[in-house]
CSV table of C-alpha atoms in Angstrom, one decimal:
chain,number,residue,atom,x,y,z
A,1,TRP,CA,24.0,20.2,-19.2
A,2,PHE,CA,21.7,18.3,-16.8
A,3,GLN,CA,18.6,19.8,-18.4
A,4,GLN,CA,19.9,19.0,-21.9
A,5,THR,CA,20.5,15.4,-20.9
A,6,LEU,CA,17.0,15.2,-19.5
A,7,PHE,CA,15.5,16.6,-22.7
A,8,ALA,CA,17.5,14.2,-24.8
A,9,SER,CA,16.3,11.2,-22.7
A,10,LEU,CA,12.6,12.1,-22.9
A,11,GLN,CA,10.3,9.6,-24.6
A,12,ASP,CA,6.6,9.6,-25.6
A,13,LEU,CA,5.8,7.2,-22.7
A,14,MET,CA,7.9,6.9,-19.5
A,15,VAL,CA,7.1,4.7,-16.5
A,16,GLY,CA,8.3,4.5,-12.9
A,17,ASP,CA,11.6,5.9,-11.9
A,18,GLU,CA,12.3,7.2,-15.4
A,19,ALA,CA,9.2,9.3,-15.3
A,20,SER,CA,10.0,10.5,-11.8
A,21,GLU,CA,13.4,11.8,-12.9
A,22,CYS,CA,11.8,13.9,-15.6
A,23,ARG,CA,8.4,14.6,-14.0
A,24,SER,CA,8.9,18.4,-14.2
A,25,MET,CA,8.7,18.1,-18.0
A,26,LEU,CA,6.0,15.5,-18.2
A,27,GLU,CA,2.3,15.2,-17.8
A,28,VAL,CA,2.1,12.5,-15.1
A,29,SER,CA,-0.8,10.1,-14.7
A,30,TYR,CA,-1.6,7.6,-11.9
A,31,PRO,CA,-3.8,4.8,-13.4
A,32,MET,CA,-4.8,3.6,-10.0
A,33,GLU,CA,-6.7,5.4,-7.2
A,34,ILE,CA,-7.3,3.8,-3.7
A,35,GLY,CA,-6.4,0.4,-5.1
A,36,ILE,CA,-8.8,0.5,-8.1
A,37,VAL,CA,-7.9,1.1,-11.7
A,38,ARG,CA,-9.4,4.4,-12.9
A,39,CYS,CA,-7.7,5.0,-16.2
A,40,TRP,CA,-7.7,1.8,-18.3
A,41,GLU,CA,-5.9,3.3,-21.3
A,42,ASP,CA,-2.9,4.2,-19.1
A,43,MET,CA,-3.1,0.8,-17.3
A,44,LEU,CA,-2.7,-0.9,-20.7
A,45,HIS,CA,0.4,1.2,-21.4
A,46,LEU,CA,1.8,0.2,-18.0
A,47,TRP,CA,1.2,-3.5,-18.7
A,48,ASP,CA,2.7,-3.3,-22.1
A,49,HIS,CA,5.8,-1.7,-20.6
A,50,THR,CA,6.0,-4.3,-17.9
A,51,PHE,CA,5.6,-7.4,-20.1
A,52,GLY,CA,7.4,-5.9,-23.1
A,53,PRO,CA,11.1,-5.8,-24.1
A,54,GLN,CA,11.8,-2.9,-21.7
A,55,ARG,CA,11.2,-5.1,-18.6
A,56,LEU,CA,10.2,-8.8,-18.6
A,57,ASN,CA,10.3,-9.4,-22.3
A,58,ILE,CA,7.8,-12.3,-22.3
A,59,ASN,CA,5.3,-13.7,-24.8
A,60,PRO,CA,1.9,-13.5,-23.0
A,61,PRO,CA,0.2,-16.3,-25.0
A,62,ASP,CA,2.7,-18.7,-23.6
A,63,CYS,CA,2.3,-17.6,-20.0
A,64,LYS,CA,0.1,-17.7,-17.0
A,65,ALA,CA,-0.6,-14.4,-15.1
A,66,LEU,CA,-1.5,-13.9,-11.5
A,67,LEU,CA,-2.8,-10.5,-10.7
A,68,THR,CA,-3.6,-9.1,-7.2
A,69,GLU,CA,-6.8,-7.3,-6.3
A,70,PRO,CA,-8.2,-5.5,-3.2
A,71,PRO,CA,-10.6,-7.5,-1.0
A,72,LEU,CA,-14.2,-7.4,-2.2
A,73,ASN,CA,-13.1,-6.0,-5.6
A,74,PRO,CA,-16.3,-5.0,-7.4
A,75,LEU,CA,-17.4,-7.5,-10.1
A,76,LYS,CA,-17.3,-4.8,-12.8
A,77,ASN,CA,-13.7,-4.0,-12.0
A,78,ARG,CA,-12.8,-7.7,-12.2
A,79,GLN,CA,-14.4,-7.8,-15.6
A,80,LYS,CA,-12.5,-4.8,-16.7
A,81,ILE,CA,-9.2,-6.5,-15.6
A,82,ALA,CA,-10.0,-9.8,-17.3
A,83,GLU,CA,-11.0,-8.3,-20.7
A,84,PRO,CA,-7.7,-6.7,-21.6
A,85,PHE,CA,-5.8,-9.8,-20.5
A,86,ARG,CA,-7.9,-11.9,-22.8
A,87,PHE,CA,-8.1,-9.5,-25.8
A,88,HIS,CA,-5.1,-7.2,-25.4
A,89,GLN,CA,-2.4,-9.3,-23.7
A,90,LYS,CA,-3.9,-12.7,-24.6
A,91,TYR,CA,-2.5,-14.6,-21.7
A,92,LEU,CA,-2.9,-18.4,-21.7
A,93,ASN,CA,-4.2,-18.5,-18.1
A,94,LEU,CA,-5.3,-15.9,-15.5
A,95,TYR,CA,-5.9,-15.8,-11.8
A,96,LEU,CA,-6.9,-12.9,-9.5
A,97,ALA,CA,-5.7,-13.2,-5.9
A,98,THR,CA,-6.5,-10.9,-3.0
A,99,LEU,CA,-3.8,-8.8,-1.4
A,100,SER,CA,-4.5,-10.3,2.0
A,101,ALA,CA,-4.2,-13.9,0.7
A,102,CYS,CA,-0.8,-13.2,-0.8
A,103,CYS,CA,0.5,-11.5,2.4
A,104,VAL,CA,-0.7,-14.3,4.8
A,105,ARG,CA,0.7,-17.0,2.5
A,106,VAL,CA,4.2,-15.5,2.3
A,107,ALA,CA,4.2,-14.9,6.1
A,108,GLY,CA,3.7,-18.7,6.5
A,109,LEU,CA,0.4,-18.4,8.2
A,110,LEU,CA,-2.9,-20.2,7.8
A,111,THR,CA,-5.0,-17.3,9.1
A,112,GLY,CA,-4.5,-13.7,10.1
A,113,VAL,CA,-5.4,-10.1,9.4
A,114,VAL,CA,-3.4,-7.8,7.0
A,115,VAL,CA,-2.8,-4.1,7.2
A,116,ASP,CA,-1.7,-3.1,3.7
A,117,SER,CA,-0.7,0.5,3.4
A,118,GLY,CA,0.7,1.6,0.0
A,119,ASP,CA,0.9,4.7,-2.2
A,120,GLY,CA,-2.8,5.3,-2.6
A,121,VAL,CA,-4.7,3.4,0.1
A,122,THR,CA,-4.5,1.8,3.5
A,123,LEU,CA,-6.8,-1.1,4.3
A,124,SER,CA,-7.2,-4.0,6.7
A,125,ALA,CA,-8.6,-7.3,5.7
A,126,SER,CA,-8.5,-11.1,6.2
A,127,PRO,CA,-8.4,-13.7,3.4
A,128,HIS,CA,-10.8,-15.8,5.4
A,129,ALA,CA,-13.5,-13.3,6.2
A,130,PRO,CA,-15.8,-11.6,3.8
A,131,PHE,CA,-15.0,-8.0,4.7
A,132,ARG,CA,-12.5,-5.3,4.5
A,133,ARG,CA,-12.2,-1.8,5.9
A,134,LEU,CA,-10.8,1.2,4.2
A,135,LEU,CA,-8.8,4.0,5.9
A,136,ALA,CA,-10.8,7.0,4.6
A,137,LYS,CA,-8.8,7.7,1.5
A,138,ILE,CA,-5.5,8.7,3.2
A,139,HIS,CA,-3.7,9.3,0.0
A,140,LEU,CA,0.1,9.7,0.1
A,141,SER,CA,-0.4,12.9,-1.9
A,142,SER,CA,-2.4,14.4,1.0
A,143,ILE,CA,0.4,13.5,3.4
A,144,ILE,CA,3.0,15.0,1.0
A,145,TYR,CA,1.0,18.2,0.6
A,146,SER,CA,0.7,18.5,4.3
A,147,SER,CA,4.4,17.9,4.7
A,148,VAL,CA,5.3,20.6,2.2
A,149,GLN,CA,3.1,23.0,4.1
A,150,LEU,CA,5.1,22.2,7.3
A,151,LEU,CA,8.3,22.9,5.5
A,152,LEU,CA,7.0,26.1,3.9
A,153,LEU,CA,6.1,27.4,7.4
A,154,ARG,CA,9.8,26.8,8.3
A,155,GLY,CA,10.8,29.2,5.5
A,156,TYR,CA,11.9,26.6,2.8
A,157,ALA,CA,10.8,27.2,-0.8
A,158,PHE,CA,10.3,24.6,-3.6
A,159,ASN,CA,10.5,25.6,-7.2
A,160,HIS,CA,7.6,23.7,-8.7
A,161,THR,CA,5.2,20.9,-8.2
A,162,ALA,CA,7.7,18.2,-9.2
A,163,ASP,CA,9.9,19.3,-6.3
A,164,PHE,CA,7.0,18.9,-3.9
A,165,GLU,CA,6.3,15.3,-4.6
A,166,THR,CA,9.7,13.9,-5.5
A,167,THR,CA,11.6,15.6,-2.7
A,168,VAL,CA,9.2,15.0,0.1
A,169,ARG,CA,8.8,11.4,-1.0
A,170,MET,CA,12.5,10.9,-0.6
A,171,MET,CA,12.5,12.6,2.7
A,172,LYS,CA,9.6,10.4,3.8
A,173,GLU,CA,11.6,7.3,3.0
A,174,ASN,CA,14.9,8.4,4.4
A,175,LEU,CA,14.1,10.5,7.5
A,176,CYS,CA,10.6,9.9,8.8
A,177,PHE,CA,9.5,7.7,11.7
A,178,VAL,CA,6.3,7.0,13.7
A,179,GLY,CA,6.5,8.4,17.2
A,180,TYR,CA,5.7,6.0,20.0
A,181,ASN,CA,4.4,8.9,22.1
A,182,THR,CA,3.6,12.0,20.1
A,183,GLU,CA,3.5,14.3,23.1
A,184,HIS,CA,7.0,13.2,24.1
A,185,GLU,CA,8.3,13.6,20.5
A,186,GLN,CA,6.7,17.0,20.2
A,187,LYS,CA,8.4,18.1,23.4
A,188,LEU,CA,11.8,16.9,22.1
A,189,ALA,CA,11.2,18.8,18.8
A,190,ASN,CA,10.2,22.0,20.6
A,191,GLU,CA,12.9,22.1,23.3
A,192,THR,CA,15.9,20.3,21.9
A,193,SER,CA,17.6,19.6,18.6
A,194,VAL,CA,17.9,15.9,19.1
A,195,LEU,CA,15.5,15.1,16.3
A,196,VAL,CA,17.0,17.5,13.7
A,197,GLU,CA,18.6,15.9,10.6
A,198,SER,CA,20.0,17.6,7.6
A,199,TYR,CA,18.8,16.7,4.1
A,200,THR,CA,20.3,17.8,0.8
A,201,LEU,CA,17.8,18.7,-1.9
A,202,PRO,CA,18.3,17.9,-5.6
A,203,ASP,CA,19.3,21.5,-6.3
A,204,GLY,CA,22.1,21.3,-3.7
A,205,ARG,CA,20.5,23.2,-0.9
A,206,THR,CA,20.6,21.7,2.6
A,207,ILE,CA,17.6,22.0,4.8
A,208,MET,CA,17.1,21.0,8.5
A,209,VAL,CA,14.2,18.7,9.3
A,210,GLY,CA,13.0,18.2,12.9
A,211,GLY,CA,9.4,17.7,14.0
A,212,GLU,CA,8.4,17.1,10.5
A,213,ARG,CA,10.1,13.7,10.7
A,214,PHE,CA,7.3,12.3,12.8
A,215,GLY,CA,4.7,14.8,11.8
A,216,MET,CA,4.4,13.5,8.3
A,217,PRO,CA,3.4,9.9,9.0
A,218,GLU,CA,1.3,10.8,12.0
A,219,ALA,CA,-1.7,11.3,9.6
A,220,LEU,CA,-1.9,7.5,9.4
A,221,PHE,CA,-3.0,7.4,13.0
A,222,GLN,CA,-4.7,10.8,13.1
A,223,PRO,CA,-6.3,11.5,9.7
A,224,HIS,CA,-7.8,14.8,10.9
A,225,LEU,CA,-4.3,16.3,10.8
A,226,ILE,CA,-4.7,16.5,7.0
A,227,ASN,CA,-8.4,17.3,7.1
A,228,VAL,CA,-9.5,13.7,6.3
A,229,GLU,CA,-12.5,12.3,8.0
A,230,GLY,CA,-12.4,8.8,9.4
A,231,VAL,CA,-10.5,6.7,11.9
A,232,GLY,CA,-6.7,6.1,12.1
A,233,VAL,CA,-5.0,2.8,11.2
A,234,ALA,CA,-5.1,1.4,14.7
A,235,GLU,CA,-8.9,1.9,15.1
A,236,LEU,CA,-9.4,0.6,11.5
A,237,LEU,CA,-7.6,-2.6,12.4
A,238,PHE,CA,-9.4,-3.0,15.7
A,239,ASN,CA,-12.8,-2.5,14.0
A,240,THR,CA,-11.9,-5.1,11.4
A,241,ILE,CA,-11.0,-7.7,13.9
A,242,GLN,CA,-14.0,-7.0,16.1
A,243,ALA,CA,-16.3,-7.4,13.0
A,244,ALA,CA,-15.1,-10.9,12.5
A,245,ASP,CA,-16.7,-14.0,14.1
A,246,ILE,CA,-15.9,-14.2,17.8
A,247,ASP,CA,-14.3,-17.7,17.3
A,248,ILE,CA,-11.5,-16.3,15.1
A,249,ARG,CA,-10.8,-12.9,16.7
A,250,SER,CA,-8.1,-14.3,19.0
A,251,ASP,CA,-6.3,-15.8,16.0
A,252,PHE,CA,-6.5,-12.4,14.2
A,253,TYR,CA,-5.0,-10.6,17.2
A,254,LYS,CA,-2.1,-13.1,17.3
A,255,HIS,CA,-1.4,-12.7,13.6
A,256,ILE,CA,-1.5,-9.1,12.4
A,257,VAL,CA,0.6,-8.8,9.3
A,258,LEU,CA,2.0,-5.5,8.0
A,259,SER,CA,2.4,-5.0,4.2
A,260,GLY,CA,3.2,-2.2,1.8
A,261,GLY,CA,5.7,0.7,1.6
A,262,SER,CA,3.8,3.0,4.0
A,263,THR,CA,4.3,0.4,6.8
A,264,MET,CA,8.1,0.7,6.6
A,265,TYR,CA,8.3,3.7,8.9
A,266,PRO,CA,10.6,2.9,11.9
A,267,GLY,CA,8.4,2.7,15.0
A,268,LEU,CA,5.1,1.9,13.3
A,269,PRO,CA,4.8,-1.7,14.5
A,270,SER,CA,5.4,-0.8,18.1
A,271,ARG,CA,3.0,2.2,18.0
A,272,LEU,CA,0.3,0.1,16.3
A,273,GLU,CA,0.7,-2.6,18.9
A,274,ARG,CA,0.4,-0.1,21.8
A,275,GLU,CA,-2.7,1.5,20.4
A,276,ILE,CA,-4.4,-1.8,19.6
A,277,LYS,CA,-3.8,-3.0,23.2
A,278,GLN,CA,-5.2,0.3,24.5
A,279,LEU,CA,-8.3,0.0,22.4
A,280,TYR,CA,-8.7,-3.7,23.5
A,281,LEU,CA,-8.3,-2.7,27.1
A,282,GLU,CA,-10.9,0.1,26.9
A,283,ARG,CA,-13.5,-1.4,24.7
A,284,VAL,CA,-13.3,-5.1,25.2
A,285,LEU,CA,-11.9,-5.6,28.7
A,286,LYS,CA,-13.5,-2.4,30.1
A,287,GLY,CA,-10.3,-1.4,31.8
A,288,ASP,CA,-9.3,-4.8,33.3
A,289,THR,CA,-5.5,-4.6,33.1
A,290,GLU,CA,-5.1,-8.1,34.7
A,291,LYS,CA,-6.9,-9.7,31.7
A,292,LEU,CA,-4.9,-7.7,29.3
A,293,SER,CA,-1.7,-9.4,30.4
A,294,LYS,CA,-3.2,-12.7,29.4
A,295,CYS,CA,-4.1,-11.5,25.9
A,296,LYS,CA,-1.7,-12.1,23.1
A,297,ILE,CA,-1.5,-9.4,20.5
A,298,CYS,CA,1.3,-9.7,17.9
A,299,ILE,CA,2.2,-7.4,15.1
A,300,GLU,CA,4.3,-9.0,12.4
A,301,GLY,CA,6.4,-6.6,10.3
A,302,PRO,CA,8.8,-8.6,8.0
A,303,PRO,CA,11.8,-6.6,6.8
A,304,ARG,CA,10.8,-7.1,3.1
A,305,ARG,CA,7.1,-6.1,3.7
A,306,LYS,CA,7.3,-3.3,1.1
A,307,HIS,CA,7.0,-5.9,-1.6
A,308,MET,CA,5.1,-8.5,0.4
A,309,VAL,CA,2.1,-8.7,-1.9
A,310,PHE,CA,4.4,-9.4,-4.9
A,311,MET,CA,6.3,-12.0,-3.1
A,312,GLY,CA,3.2,-13.7,-1.9
A,313,GLY,CA,1.7,-13.7,-5.4
A,314,ALA,CA,5.0,-15.2,-6.7
A,315,VAL,CA,4.8,-18.0,-4.1
A,316,LEU,CA,1.2,-18.7,-4.9
A,317,ALA,CA,1.7,-18.7,-8.7
A,318,ASN,CA,4.7,-21.1,-8.3
A,319,ILE,CA,2.8,-23.5,-6.1
A,320,MET,CA,-0.2,-23.6,-8.4
A,321,LYS,CA,1.6,-23.4,-11.8
A,322,ASP,CA,0.7,-27.0,-12.7
A,323,LYS,CA,-2.8,-27.1,-11.2
A,324,GLU,CA,-4.9,-26.4,-14.2
A,325,SER,CA,-8.2,-26.2,-12.2
A,326,PHE,CA,-6.8,-23.3,-10.3
A,327,TRP,CA,-6.5,-21.0,-13.3
A,328,LEU,CA,-9.0,-19.3,-15.6
A,329,SER,CA,-8.1,-20.8,-19.0
A,330,ARG,CA,-8.6,-19.1,-22.3
A,331,ALA,CA,-10.8,-22.0,-23.4
A,332,GLU,CA,-13.1,-21.5,-20.4
A,333,TYR,CA,-13.2,-17.8,-21.1
A,334,GLU,CA,-14.2,-18.3,-24.8
A,335,GLU,CA,-16.9,-20.8,-23.7
A,336,ARG,CA,-18.5,-18.9,-20.8
A,337,GLY,CA,-17.3,-15.3,-21.3
A,338,LEU,CA,-17.1,-13.1,-18.2
A,339,LYS,CA,-19.2,-15.7,-16.2
A,340,VAL,CA,-16.0,-17.6,-15.8
A,341,LEU,CA,-15.0,-15.1,-13.1
A,342,ASP,CA,-17.6,-16.8,-10.8
A,343,LYS,CA,-14.9,-19.5,-10.4
A,344,LEU,CA,-12.8,-17.1,-8.3
A,345,GLY,CA,-15.6,-16.4,-5.8
A,346,GLY,CA,-15.3,-13.5,-3.3
A,347,ALA,CA,-16.7,-10.7,-5.4
A,348,PRO,CA,-20.0,-9.1,-4.7
A,349,ARG,CA,-22.6,-9.2,-7.4
């Protein structure tokens, strides 16, 4: 009966949770990769779904649209984003805002550095400095694959690829945490059952999950665990701040803002703060613990940070809704073409 219901509900195009529920019977596509659109045809379908009667049900020619983009988004990608909004969606006005600018604004700060970790990419950036750093393509899919391997070693079997991603995603959101001290957590996992939690799979089976609870997200701090080259999120953040002008580094250390679903792990803010302090002690203060006590390092992890970029974009769009000089207008676009994007600034040529 369940399978019959799924077959009956199948559509030619399905997006989001609807697609996840039927993913075993669908060819699934992810239009974006490491924060950049890779499949424009699928992205247009996604926008049509979002703005159409299924969701927002708005008339684009009567609206202004604010889109977010990664820091230092390549100019060619900006052009690709602007074109469909002019010729396909035909919005009245358009603006592209960086992820970091949205996050800092909704946090109520004038300056700061943002660690944004989502489904496809983890990056750190500041809206006031011309740089960003990327966390060596730590895709959620890589962490999921690694997690499934851990469970397979425990003797658990999954029926098909759809089980892999959907099930482990849910486990990640409901069971996982970041260990403050991985050696201590590993000892607890090996010698006790204090970390063990039960989890019921979609097919009704119950499995027991222990060390995997902190082992899955540990790849954010130690990418080599999933065979990815590069530094972890703590060193990524430290390098980003140290690359800034010396006059603003202290402000950045005081205002480190977390954003995105992959920062929602319990324990992540405290672990990140501990590692940042250790890196600062070793590389900046050269081991002087007395000076460290005088340094203020603050990690800000708002409860609703999973959707922080969206909330910041909504705040910015509302503040600027009547300021015509802020937006890229249709008239400007028709007069200057893609050169109108120069008005936004911030993109490399």
